[in-house]
Every structure is written in C-alpha cells, then in structure tokens.
CSV table of C-alpha atoms and ligand atoms in Angstrom, one decimal:
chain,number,residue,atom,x,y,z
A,1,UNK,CA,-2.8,4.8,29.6
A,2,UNK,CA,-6.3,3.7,28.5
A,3,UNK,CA,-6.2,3.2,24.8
A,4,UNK,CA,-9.8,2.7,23.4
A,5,UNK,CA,-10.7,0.0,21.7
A,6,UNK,CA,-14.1,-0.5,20.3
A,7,UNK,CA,-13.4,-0.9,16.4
A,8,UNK,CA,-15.6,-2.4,14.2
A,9,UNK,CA,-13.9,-2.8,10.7
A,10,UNK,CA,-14.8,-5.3,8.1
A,11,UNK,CA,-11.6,-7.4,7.7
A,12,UNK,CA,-12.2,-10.6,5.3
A,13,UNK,CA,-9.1,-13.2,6.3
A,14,UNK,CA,-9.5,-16.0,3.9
A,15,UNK,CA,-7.2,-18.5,6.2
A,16,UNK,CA,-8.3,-17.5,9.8
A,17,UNK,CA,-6.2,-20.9,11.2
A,18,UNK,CA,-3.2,-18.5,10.8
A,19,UNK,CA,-4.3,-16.1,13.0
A,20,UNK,CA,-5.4,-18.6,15.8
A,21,UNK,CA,-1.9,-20.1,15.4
A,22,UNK,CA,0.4,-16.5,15.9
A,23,UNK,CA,1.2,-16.6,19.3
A,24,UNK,CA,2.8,-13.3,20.4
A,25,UNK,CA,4.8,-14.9,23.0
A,26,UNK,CA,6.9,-17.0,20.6
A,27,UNK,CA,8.3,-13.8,19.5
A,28,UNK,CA,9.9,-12.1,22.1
A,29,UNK,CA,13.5,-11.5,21.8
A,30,UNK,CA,13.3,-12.4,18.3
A,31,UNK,CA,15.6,-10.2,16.7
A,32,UNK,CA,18.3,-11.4,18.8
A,33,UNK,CA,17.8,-14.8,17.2
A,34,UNK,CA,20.1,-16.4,14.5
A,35,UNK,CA,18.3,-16.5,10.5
A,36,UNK,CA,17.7,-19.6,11.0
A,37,UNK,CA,16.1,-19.9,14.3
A,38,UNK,CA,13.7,-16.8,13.0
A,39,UNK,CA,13.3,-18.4,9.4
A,40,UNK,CA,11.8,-21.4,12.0
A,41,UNK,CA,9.7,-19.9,14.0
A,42,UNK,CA,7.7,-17.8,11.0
A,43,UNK,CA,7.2,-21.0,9.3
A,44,UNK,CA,6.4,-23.1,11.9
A,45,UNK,CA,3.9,-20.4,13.2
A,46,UNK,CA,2.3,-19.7,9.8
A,47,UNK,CA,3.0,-23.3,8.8
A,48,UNK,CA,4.7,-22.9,5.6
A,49,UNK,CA,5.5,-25.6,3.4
A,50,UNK,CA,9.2,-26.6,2.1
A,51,UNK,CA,8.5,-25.0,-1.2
A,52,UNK,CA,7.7,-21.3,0.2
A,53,UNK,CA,10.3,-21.7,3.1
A,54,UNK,CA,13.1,-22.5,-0.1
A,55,UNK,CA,11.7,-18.9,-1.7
A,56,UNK,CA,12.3,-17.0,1.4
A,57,UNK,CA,15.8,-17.9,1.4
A,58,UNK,CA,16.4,-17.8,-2.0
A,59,UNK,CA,14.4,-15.5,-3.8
A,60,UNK,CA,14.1,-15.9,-7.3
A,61,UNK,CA,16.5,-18.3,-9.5
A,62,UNK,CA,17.6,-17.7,-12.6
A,63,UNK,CA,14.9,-19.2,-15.4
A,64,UNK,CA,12.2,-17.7,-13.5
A,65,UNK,CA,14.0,-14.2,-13.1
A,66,UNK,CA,14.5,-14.7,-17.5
A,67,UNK,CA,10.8,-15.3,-17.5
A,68,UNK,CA,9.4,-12.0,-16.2
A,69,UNK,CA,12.3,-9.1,-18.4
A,70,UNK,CA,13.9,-9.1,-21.1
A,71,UNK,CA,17.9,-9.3,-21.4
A,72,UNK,CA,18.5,-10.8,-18.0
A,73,UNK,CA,21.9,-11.7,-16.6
A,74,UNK,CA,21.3,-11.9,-12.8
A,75,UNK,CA,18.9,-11.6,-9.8
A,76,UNK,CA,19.7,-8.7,-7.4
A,77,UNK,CA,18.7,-9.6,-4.3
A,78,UNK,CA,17.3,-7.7,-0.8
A,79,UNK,CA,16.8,-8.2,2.7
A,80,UNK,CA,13.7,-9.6,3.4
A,81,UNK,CA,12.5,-10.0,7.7
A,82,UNK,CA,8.8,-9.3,9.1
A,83,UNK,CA,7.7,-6.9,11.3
A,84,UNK,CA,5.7,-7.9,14.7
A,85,UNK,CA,3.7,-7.0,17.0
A,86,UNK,CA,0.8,-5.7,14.8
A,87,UNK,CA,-2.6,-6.1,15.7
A,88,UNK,CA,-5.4,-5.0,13.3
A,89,UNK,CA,-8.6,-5.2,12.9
A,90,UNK,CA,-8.0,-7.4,16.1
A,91,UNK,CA,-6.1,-9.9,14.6
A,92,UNK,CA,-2.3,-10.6,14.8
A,93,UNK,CA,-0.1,-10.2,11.7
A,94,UNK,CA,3.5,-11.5,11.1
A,95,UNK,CA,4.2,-8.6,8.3
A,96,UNK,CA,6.9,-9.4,5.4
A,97,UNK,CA,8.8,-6.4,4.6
A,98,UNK,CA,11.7,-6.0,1.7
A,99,UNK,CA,14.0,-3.4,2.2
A,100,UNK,CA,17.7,-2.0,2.2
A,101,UNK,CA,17.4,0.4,4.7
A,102,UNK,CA,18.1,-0.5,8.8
A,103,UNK,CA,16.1,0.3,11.4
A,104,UNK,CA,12.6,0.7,8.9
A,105,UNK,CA,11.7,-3.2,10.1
A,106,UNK,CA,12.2,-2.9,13.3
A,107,UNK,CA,10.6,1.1,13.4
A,108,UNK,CA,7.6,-0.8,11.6
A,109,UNK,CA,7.4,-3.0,14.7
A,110,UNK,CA,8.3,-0.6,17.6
A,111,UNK,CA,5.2,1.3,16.3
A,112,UNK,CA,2.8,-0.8,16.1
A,113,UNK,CA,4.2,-2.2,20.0
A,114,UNK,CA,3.0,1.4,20.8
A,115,UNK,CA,-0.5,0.1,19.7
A,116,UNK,CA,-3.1,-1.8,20.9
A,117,UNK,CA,-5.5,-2.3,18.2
A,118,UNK,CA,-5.1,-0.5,14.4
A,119,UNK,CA,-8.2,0.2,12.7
A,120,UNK,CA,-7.4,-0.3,8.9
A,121,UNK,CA,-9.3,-0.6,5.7
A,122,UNK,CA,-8.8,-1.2,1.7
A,123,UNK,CA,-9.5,0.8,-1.0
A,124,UNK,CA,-13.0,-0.2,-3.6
A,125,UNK,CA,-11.0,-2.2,-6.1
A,126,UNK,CA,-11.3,0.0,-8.9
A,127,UNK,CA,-9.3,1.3,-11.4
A,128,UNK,CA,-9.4,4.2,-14.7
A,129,UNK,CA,-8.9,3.3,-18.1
A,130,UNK,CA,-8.4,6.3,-19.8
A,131,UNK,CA,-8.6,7.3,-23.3
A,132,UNK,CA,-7.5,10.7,-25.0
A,133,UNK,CA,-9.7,11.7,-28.0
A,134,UNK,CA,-8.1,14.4,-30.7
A,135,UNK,CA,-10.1,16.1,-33.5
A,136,UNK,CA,-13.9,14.9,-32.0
A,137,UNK,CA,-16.6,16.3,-34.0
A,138,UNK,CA,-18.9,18.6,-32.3
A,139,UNK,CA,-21.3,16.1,-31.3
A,140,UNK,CA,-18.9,13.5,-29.6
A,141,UNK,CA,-20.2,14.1,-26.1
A,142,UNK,CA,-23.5,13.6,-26.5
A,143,UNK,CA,-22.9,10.4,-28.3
A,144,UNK,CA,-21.0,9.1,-26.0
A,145,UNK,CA,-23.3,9.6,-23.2
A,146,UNK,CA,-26.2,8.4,-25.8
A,147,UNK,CA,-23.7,4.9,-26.2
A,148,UNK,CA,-22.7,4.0,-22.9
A,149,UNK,CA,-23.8,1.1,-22.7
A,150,UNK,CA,-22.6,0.0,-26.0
A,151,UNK,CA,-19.1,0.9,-24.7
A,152,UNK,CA,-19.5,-0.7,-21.3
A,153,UNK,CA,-20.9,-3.8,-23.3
A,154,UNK,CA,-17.3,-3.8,-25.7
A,155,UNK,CA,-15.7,-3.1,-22.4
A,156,UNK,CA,-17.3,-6.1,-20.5
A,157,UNK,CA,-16.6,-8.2,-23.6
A,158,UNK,CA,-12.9,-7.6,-23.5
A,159,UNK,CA,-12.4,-7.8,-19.3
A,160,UNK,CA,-12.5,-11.2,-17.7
A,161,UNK,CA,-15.2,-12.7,-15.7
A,162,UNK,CA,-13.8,-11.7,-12.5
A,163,UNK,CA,-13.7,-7.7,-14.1
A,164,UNK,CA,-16.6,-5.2,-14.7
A,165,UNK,CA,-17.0,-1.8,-16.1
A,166,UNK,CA,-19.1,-0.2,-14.4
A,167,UNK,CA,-19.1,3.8,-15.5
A,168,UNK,CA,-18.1,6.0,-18.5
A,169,UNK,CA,-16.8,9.5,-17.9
A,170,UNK,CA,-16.2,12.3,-20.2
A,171,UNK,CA,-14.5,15.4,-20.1
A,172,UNK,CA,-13.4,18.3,-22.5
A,173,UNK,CA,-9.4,19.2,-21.7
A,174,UNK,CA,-8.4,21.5,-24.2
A,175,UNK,CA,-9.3,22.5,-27.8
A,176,UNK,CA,-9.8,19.7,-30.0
A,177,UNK,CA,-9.0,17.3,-27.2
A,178,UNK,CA,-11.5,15.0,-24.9
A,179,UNK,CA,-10.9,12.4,-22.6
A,180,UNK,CA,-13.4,9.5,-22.1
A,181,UNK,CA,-12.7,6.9,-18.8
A,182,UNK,CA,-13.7,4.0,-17.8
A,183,UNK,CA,-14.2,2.9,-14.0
A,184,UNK,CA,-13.3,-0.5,-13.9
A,185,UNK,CA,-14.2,-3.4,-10.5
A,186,UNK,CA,-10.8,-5.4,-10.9
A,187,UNK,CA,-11.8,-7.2,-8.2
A,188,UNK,CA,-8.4,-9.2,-6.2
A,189,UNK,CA,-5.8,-8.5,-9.5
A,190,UNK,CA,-4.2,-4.9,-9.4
A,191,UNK,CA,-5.8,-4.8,-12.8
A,192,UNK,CA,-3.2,-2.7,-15.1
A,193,UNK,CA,-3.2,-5.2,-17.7
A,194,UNK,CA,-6.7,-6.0,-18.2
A,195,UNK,CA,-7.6,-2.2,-17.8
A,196,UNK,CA,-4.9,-1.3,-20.7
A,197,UNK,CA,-6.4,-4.2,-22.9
A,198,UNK,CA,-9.6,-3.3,-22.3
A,199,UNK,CA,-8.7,0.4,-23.2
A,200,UNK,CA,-7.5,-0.9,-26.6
A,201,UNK,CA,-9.7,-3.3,-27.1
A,202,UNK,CA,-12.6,-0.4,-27.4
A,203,UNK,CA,-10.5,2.5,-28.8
A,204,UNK,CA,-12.0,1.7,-32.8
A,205,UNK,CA,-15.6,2.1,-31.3
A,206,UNK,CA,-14.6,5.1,-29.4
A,207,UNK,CA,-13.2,6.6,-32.5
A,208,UNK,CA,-16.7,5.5,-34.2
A,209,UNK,CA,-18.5,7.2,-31.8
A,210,UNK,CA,-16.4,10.8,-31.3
A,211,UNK,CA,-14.9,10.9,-35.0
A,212,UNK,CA,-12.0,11.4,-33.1
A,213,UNK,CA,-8.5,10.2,-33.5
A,214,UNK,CA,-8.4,7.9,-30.2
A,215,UNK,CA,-4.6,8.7,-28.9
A,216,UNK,CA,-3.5,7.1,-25.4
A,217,UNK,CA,-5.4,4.2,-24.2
A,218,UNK,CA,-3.8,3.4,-20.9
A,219,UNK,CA,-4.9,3.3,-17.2
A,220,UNK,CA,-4.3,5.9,-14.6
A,221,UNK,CA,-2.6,5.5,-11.8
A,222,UNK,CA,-4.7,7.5,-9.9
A,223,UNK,CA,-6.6,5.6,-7.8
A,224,UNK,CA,-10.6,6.5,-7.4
A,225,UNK,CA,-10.9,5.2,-3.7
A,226,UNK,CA,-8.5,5.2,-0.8
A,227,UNK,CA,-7.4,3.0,2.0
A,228,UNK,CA,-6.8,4.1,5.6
A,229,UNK,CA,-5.5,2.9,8.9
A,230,UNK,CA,-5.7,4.6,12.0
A,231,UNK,CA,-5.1,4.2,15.9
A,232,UNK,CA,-4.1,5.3,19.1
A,233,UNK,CA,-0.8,5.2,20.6
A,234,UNK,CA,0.3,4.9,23.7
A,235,UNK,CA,3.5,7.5,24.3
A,236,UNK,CA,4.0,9.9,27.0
A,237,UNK,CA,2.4,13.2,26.6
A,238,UNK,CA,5.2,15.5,25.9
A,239,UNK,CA,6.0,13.2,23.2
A,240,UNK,CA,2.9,12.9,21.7
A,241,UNK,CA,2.5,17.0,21.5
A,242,UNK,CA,5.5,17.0,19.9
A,243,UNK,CA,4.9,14.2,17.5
A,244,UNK,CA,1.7,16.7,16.8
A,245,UNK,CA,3.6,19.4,16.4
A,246,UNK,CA,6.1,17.3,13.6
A,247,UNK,CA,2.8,16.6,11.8
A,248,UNK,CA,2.4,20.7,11.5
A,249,UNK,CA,5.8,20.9,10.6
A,250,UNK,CA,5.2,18.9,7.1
A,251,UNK,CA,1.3,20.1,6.8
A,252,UNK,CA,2.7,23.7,6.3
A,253,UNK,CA,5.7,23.1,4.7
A,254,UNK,CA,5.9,20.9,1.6
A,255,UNK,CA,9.6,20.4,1.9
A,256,UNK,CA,9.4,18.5,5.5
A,257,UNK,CA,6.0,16.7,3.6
A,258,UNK,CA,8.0,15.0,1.2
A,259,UNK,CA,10.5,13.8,3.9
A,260,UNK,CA,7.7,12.7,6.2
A,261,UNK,CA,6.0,10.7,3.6
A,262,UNK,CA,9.1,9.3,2.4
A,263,UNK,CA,8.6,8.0,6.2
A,264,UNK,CA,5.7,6.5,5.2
A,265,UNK,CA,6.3,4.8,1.8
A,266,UNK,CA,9.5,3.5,3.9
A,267,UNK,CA,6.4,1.1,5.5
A,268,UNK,CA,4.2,0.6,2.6
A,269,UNK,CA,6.4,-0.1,-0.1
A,270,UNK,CA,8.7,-2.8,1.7
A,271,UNK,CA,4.9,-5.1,2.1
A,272,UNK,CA,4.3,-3.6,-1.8
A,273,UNK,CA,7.8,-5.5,-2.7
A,274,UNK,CA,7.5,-8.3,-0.5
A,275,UNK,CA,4.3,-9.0,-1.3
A,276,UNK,CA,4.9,-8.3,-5.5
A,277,UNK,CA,3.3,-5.3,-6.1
A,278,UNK,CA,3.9,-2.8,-8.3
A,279,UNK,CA,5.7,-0.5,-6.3
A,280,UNK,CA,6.2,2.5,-8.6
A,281,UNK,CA,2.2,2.6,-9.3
A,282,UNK,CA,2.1,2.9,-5.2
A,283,UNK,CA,4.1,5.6,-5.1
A,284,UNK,CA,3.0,7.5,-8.2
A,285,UNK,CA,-0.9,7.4,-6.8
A,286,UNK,CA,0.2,8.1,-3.3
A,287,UNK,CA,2.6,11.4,-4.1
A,288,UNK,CA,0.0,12.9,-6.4
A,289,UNK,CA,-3.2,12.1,-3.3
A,290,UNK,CA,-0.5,14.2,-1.4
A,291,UNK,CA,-0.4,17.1,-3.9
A,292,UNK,CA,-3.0,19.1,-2.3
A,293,UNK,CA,-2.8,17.7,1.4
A,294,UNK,CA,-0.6,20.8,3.2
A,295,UNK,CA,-1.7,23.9,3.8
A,296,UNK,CA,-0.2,27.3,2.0
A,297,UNK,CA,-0.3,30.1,4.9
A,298,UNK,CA,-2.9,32.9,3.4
A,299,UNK,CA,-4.8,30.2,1.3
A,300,UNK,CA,-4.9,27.4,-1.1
A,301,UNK,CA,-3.3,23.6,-0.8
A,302,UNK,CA,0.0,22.3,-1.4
A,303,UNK,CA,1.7,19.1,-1.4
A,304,UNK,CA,1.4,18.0,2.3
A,305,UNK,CA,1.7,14.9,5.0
A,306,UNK,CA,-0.6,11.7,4.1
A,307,UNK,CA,-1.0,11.5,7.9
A,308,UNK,CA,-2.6,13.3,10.3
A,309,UNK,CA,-1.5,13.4,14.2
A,310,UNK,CA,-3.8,14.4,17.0
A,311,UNK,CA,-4.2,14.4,21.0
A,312,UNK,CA,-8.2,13.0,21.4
A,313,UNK,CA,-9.1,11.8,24.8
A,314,UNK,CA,-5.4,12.6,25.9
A,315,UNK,CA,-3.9,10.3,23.7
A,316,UNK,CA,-2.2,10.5,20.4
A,317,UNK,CA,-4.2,9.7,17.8
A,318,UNK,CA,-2.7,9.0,14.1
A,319,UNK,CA,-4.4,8.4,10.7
A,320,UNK,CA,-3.0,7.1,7.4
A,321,UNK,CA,-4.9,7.9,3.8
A,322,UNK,CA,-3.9,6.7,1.1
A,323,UNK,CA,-4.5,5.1,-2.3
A,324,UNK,CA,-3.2,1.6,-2.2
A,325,UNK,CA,-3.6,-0.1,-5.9
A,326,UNK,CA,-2.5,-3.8,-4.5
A,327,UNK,CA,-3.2,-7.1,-6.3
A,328,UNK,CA,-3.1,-10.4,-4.9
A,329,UNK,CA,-4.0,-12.2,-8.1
A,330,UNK,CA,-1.8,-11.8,-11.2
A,331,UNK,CA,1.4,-10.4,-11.5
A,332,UNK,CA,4.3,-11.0,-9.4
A,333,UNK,CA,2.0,-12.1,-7.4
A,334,UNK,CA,2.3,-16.1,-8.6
A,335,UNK,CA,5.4,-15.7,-10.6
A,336,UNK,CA,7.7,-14.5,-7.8
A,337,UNK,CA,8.3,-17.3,-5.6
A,338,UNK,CA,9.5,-15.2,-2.5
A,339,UNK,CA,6.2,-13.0,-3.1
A,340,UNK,CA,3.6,-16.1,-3.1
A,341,UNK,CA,5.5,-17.4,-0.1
A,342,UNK,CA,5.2,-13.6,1.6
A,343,UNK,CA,1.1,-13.7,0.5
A,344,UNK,CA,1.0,-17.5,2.2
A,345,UNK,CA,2.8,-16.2,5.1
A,346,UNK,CA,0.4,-13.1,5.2
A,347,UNK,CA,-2.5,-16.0,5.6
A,348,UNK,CA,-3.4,-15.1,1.5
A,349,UNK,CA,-5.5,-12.2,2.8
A,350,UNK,CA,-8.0,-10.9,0.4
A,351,UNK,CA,-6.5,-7.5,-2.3
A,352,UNK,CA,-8.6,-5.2,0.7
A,353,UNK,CA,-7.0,-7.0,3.3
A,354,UNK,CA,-3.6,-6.2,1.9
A,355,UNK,CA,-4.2,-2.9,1.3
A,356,UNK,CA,-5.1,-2.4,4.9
A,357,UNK,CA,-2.0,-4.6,5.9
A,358,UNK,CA,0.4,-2.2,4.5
A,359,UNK,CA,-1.8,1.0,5.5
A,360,UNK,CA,-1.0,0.0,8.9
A,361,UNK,CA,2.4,-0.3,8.7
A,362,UNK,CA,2.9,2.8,6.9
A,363,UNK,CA,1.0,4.5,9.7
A,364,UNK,CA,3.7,2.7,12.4
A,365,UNK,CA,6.4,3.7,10.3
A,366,UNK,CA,5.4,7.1,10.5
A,367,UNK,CA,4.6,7.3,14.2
A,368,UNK,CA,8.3,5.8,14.9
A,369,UNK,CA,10.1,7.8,12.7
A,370,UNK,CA,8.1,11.0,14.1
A,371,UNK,CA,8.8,9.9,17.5
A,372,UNK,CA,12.5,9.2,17.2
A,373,UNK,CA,12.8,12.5,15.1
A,374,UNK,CA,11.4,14.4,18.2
A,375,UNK,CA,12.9,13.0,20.7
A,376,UNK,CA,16.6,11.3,20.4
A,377,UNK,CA,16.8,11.8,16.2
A,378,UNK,CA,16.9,9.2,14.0
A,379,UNK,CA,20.5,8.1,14.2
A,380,UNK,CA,20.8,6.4,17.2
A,381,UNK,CA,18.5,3.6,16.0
A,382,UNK,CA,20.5,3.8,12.3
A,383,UNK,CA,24.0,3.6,14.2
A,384,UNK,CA,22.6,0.4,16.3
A,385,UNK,CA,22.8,-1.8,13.2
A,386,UNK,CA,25.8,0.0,11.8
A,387,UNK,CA,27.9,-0.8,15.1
A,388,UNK,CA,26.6,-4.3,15.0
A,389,UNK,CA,28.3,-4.5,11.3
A,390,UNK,CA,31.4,-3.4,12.8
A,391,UNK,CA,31.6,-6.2,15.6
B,1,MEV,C1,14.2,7.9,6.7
B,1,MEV,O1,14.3,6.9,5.7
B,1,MEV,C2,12.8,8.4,6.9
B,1,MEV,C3,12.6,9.6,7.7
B,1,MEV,O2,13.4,10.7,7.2
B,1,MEV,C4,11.2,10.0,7.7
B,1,MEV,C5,10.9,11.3,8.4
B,1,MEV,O3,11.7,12.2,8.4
B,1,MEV,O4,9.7,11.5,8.8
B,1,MEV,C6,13.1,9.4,9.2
C-alpha cells in the first residue's frame, strides 16, 4: 500500500540530538524484554541522566508528594511504559504514557506501526480569563470597550514577562449580568495560575469601569484554539470501511461518541499524566469541543466523535481535533520528578510540540481501538495481559 507522504508541518524540537539518536531497530521485541533491560534501553537511547532514570522507577517520594497537597499520607503510584513506533512530523518519538489500563500502551503503538508519517500540530497558546459582572450600570459596555487598553495595561502589569493579554471581550448573558474576558498568550506554561491572578488582579478596575459587582474571576477551560493530528493508515480495505463505518456509528449516536472518545482520551491523557499536566482541564475542554461534533438525524448537532475516519486515495484516512491546554513550564511540570524525567525523555519539546505529541497518540489510540472493535473486539488484546498475570 502506498501511503502519501508529503507533510510539511512546523515542528519546533528544542533537543534535535534525541531524535538523531532513536534508532527504531533497538526496539524490536521490546516488550518481551525484562523492566530493566527496557528501563536501559530508553535511557541509553535518550541518554538520561542517573537523576531522571531514579524518577522513572520511583516516582515521587514522600517530602516532595507533602509539597504539592495538603494532608498527605502516601504516594499512589501507576504504571508508567512508552509507546513506539511513532513518527511525526517526520521525526521518531519514544512516547511516555501513565496508565492503569492494559493493552492502551501497546494499542498506542500498534497504531501508529500502521503509520508511516503523522501530521500533527499544537494549539496558539492561549487561554480566557473570565470575569462575571452583576448589577453593571447601563453604560458598562461602552466603557469597557472605551478602556481596553487600560485593562490590557492592569492585565500586562500583573502577568509575567513571558505572558501577554492581547484582547478584551464582552458579552451581555442575562439581566443584570455581563461577562468581560481576557485572551491571554501564556506562551510554554499551561497558564491557569497566572490567568486566575491576573483575573483578580484587575477585578477592582473592572468593577470601576462597569459599576458592577465583579463576581467570578477565573479562567476557562475552554480552549480558544485547537490541536490536530492526522494520517493515513495502512490496513486492509475491508477493515478500513469498517473502521469508517464505526466512525458513523458515534457521529450519529452520542451514546457510542462518548465511548469512542473515551478511546481517545485513553491516548492523550496517559502523555497529559506522564508528562504533568493537568489532566481534568484536558478532558473538561475536550468533552465540551465534542458537544456539538455528531450529527442529530433531521437537524441540529449533538455531542459526537473528536475524530473523523475516511477512505481518500484508497486508503484510510483519520484526523484528531482537539483542544490540548498543555504546559511544559510550571506546574507538575518541575515539581514531579517522574514528569521532568518523561519531558527530558520526550527531548523537552516545546508546549506545541507536546500538544501535537499527545494529538497523535490519541489519534493511534483511536485507530486501534476502532480496528480491534471491528474486527476480533477488544478482548482478546485485554485477555493477553490478563493470562500473562495468571502464569
Ligand atoms: C476502552 O478503554 C476504550 C474503548 O472502549 C474505546 C472505543 O470503544 O472506541 C475500546
């Protein structure tokens, strides 16, 4: 099968050495080596140092685990492995993935096998602060269009260097009750902090401009911009049709939606953990892009699939969008020893480069668990670990 492969994606890898130094071959058969010999052959290959190698195994100790909640009494830890064989934006990527689940790692890897090259991009890097006006006098919405700058100027005076408002929206929601937002570059961090600072940080001029009561003054969650992957796949024909014709299944039913994207979040939010993002703002974001994604029969939206599946050129064609609010400064981020080492591991790619990271392996996640679903079901590949426990 001819799989095309003329991609040109921006793709910014701060340490290119680690790309040059992932040989493919040096992982065949490896999930029928021991922990150790795999632990090995990921640091050798990425050439971790002592420090991170130690954070693999062991996660998190105690004083660190006290540092980041309150009332702590132990660390609960997970499996953490990597998936392989992914290529994209043509370069090779030893993923990290944390996750209870069997079979999602090596799904993650069995797809992107099917794949010659994924196509993947970030989101922009911004992010809404929002603030919720009660009792504005009539004027309020011209003056804060009249003061925008002023606000972006308080705004820019709270955020860090490395931050910039950059636009004020405004919108009536109900009787006596406005919303105001800020757009927000937060540039590599995830940005939740500085954004909710920020927010309170110019609620007393906000309430000086609309006479208002200023109320909430917290980020959303929903993120502006999305991310994307996309790619062909190389699986026989009958397969791929019917692959197509799962995809239809969840883009007219919402039921089989949340099931298949439960698929994909499988992907994404094992890198989100691994990696030390804030997993619940990943899912949050990406269930409500999905609200309006399937297809009511007679009219109108409903919540649907976050991919789309489709035969071009006689081949299967798949495509992942999402929102993907990542960070790779701030955070767990630093603090998490087991999440810096997954970031140095990843070669430190840039917040984009993340978020296109974990795009692609939710798009492989879903292309496996589609195929397996419509061909043998999933439970042969969940009953392969689960006899190997029993041995
Ligand atoms: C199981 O964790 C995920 C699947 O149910 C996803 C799907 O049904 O598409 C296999």
């Amino acid at each position: 099968m001819n799989i095309p492969h003329n991609y040109n994606v921006r793709f910014i890898w701060h340490n290119k050495a680690i790309n040059n130094r992932l040989k493919r071959t040096a992982l065949h058969g490896f999930y029928r080596r021991s922990v150790d010999d795999r632990l090995e052959i990921v640091t050798d290959m990425t050439k971790l140092g002592a420090e991170h190698e130690r954070a693999l195994r062991m996660g998190m100790d105690m004083d660190t685990a006290d540092s980041l909640v309150e009332n702590v009494v132990g660390v609960y830890a997970l499996p953490l492995g990597v998936a392989t064989n992914f290529r994209i934006n043509g370069k090779d990527v030893l993923v990290p993935m944390v996750t209870e689940e069997p079979s999602v790692i090596a799904a993650a890897s069995a797809g992107a096998k099917a794949t010659k090259d994924i196509k993947a991009a970030g989101p922009l890097p911004y992010v809404i602060g929002q603030i919720q006006v009660l009792n504005p006098t009539k004027g309020a919405m011209n003056m804060i269009k009249v003061r925008e700058q002023d606000i972006l100027d308080a705004a820019n005076n709270i955020l860090s260097k490395r931050m910039s408002a950059i636009k004020v929206t405004y919108a009536i929601l109900a009787d006596e009750m406005i919303k105001m937002e800020i757009v927000v570059d937060v540039g590599e961090a995830m940005g939740a902090n500085a954004v909710n600072t920020m927010c309170e940080g110019v609620a007393p001029l906000i309430q000086e401009i609309t006479g208002g009561r200023v109320l909430l003054r917290i980020l959303s969650n929903g993120a502006p911009h999305i991310g994307y992957a996309e790619a062909y796949f190389d699986v026989e024909r009958a397969v791929a049709e019917d692959i197509v014709n799962a995809y239809n299944f969840a883009l007219f039913d919402s039921s089989r939606a949340i099931t298949h994207n439960k698929g994909v979040m499988n992907g994404v939010t094992a890198v989100g953990l691994a990696t030390g993002q804030d997993t619940r703002a990943l899912e949050a974001g990406a269930h409500a892009y999905a609200a309006d994604k399937g297809i009511v029969q007679g009219g109108g939206s409903a919540y649907g699939p976050l991919s789309r599946w489709d035969i071009r050129k006689d081949i299967l064609w798949g495509r992942l969008s999402m929102p993907l609010q990542v960070g790779v400064i701030g955070g767990l981020t630093t603090r998490h020893p087991a999440a810096a080492a997954c970031l140095e591991l990843l070669g430190n790619p840039s917040k984009y480069d993340l978020a296109a990271i974990m795009a692609a392996v939710g798009l492989c996640q879903n292309f496996s668990a589609l195929r397996a679903l419509a061909t043998d079901g999933i439970q042969k590949g969940h009953m392969k670990l689960h006899r190997r426990r029993l041995e």
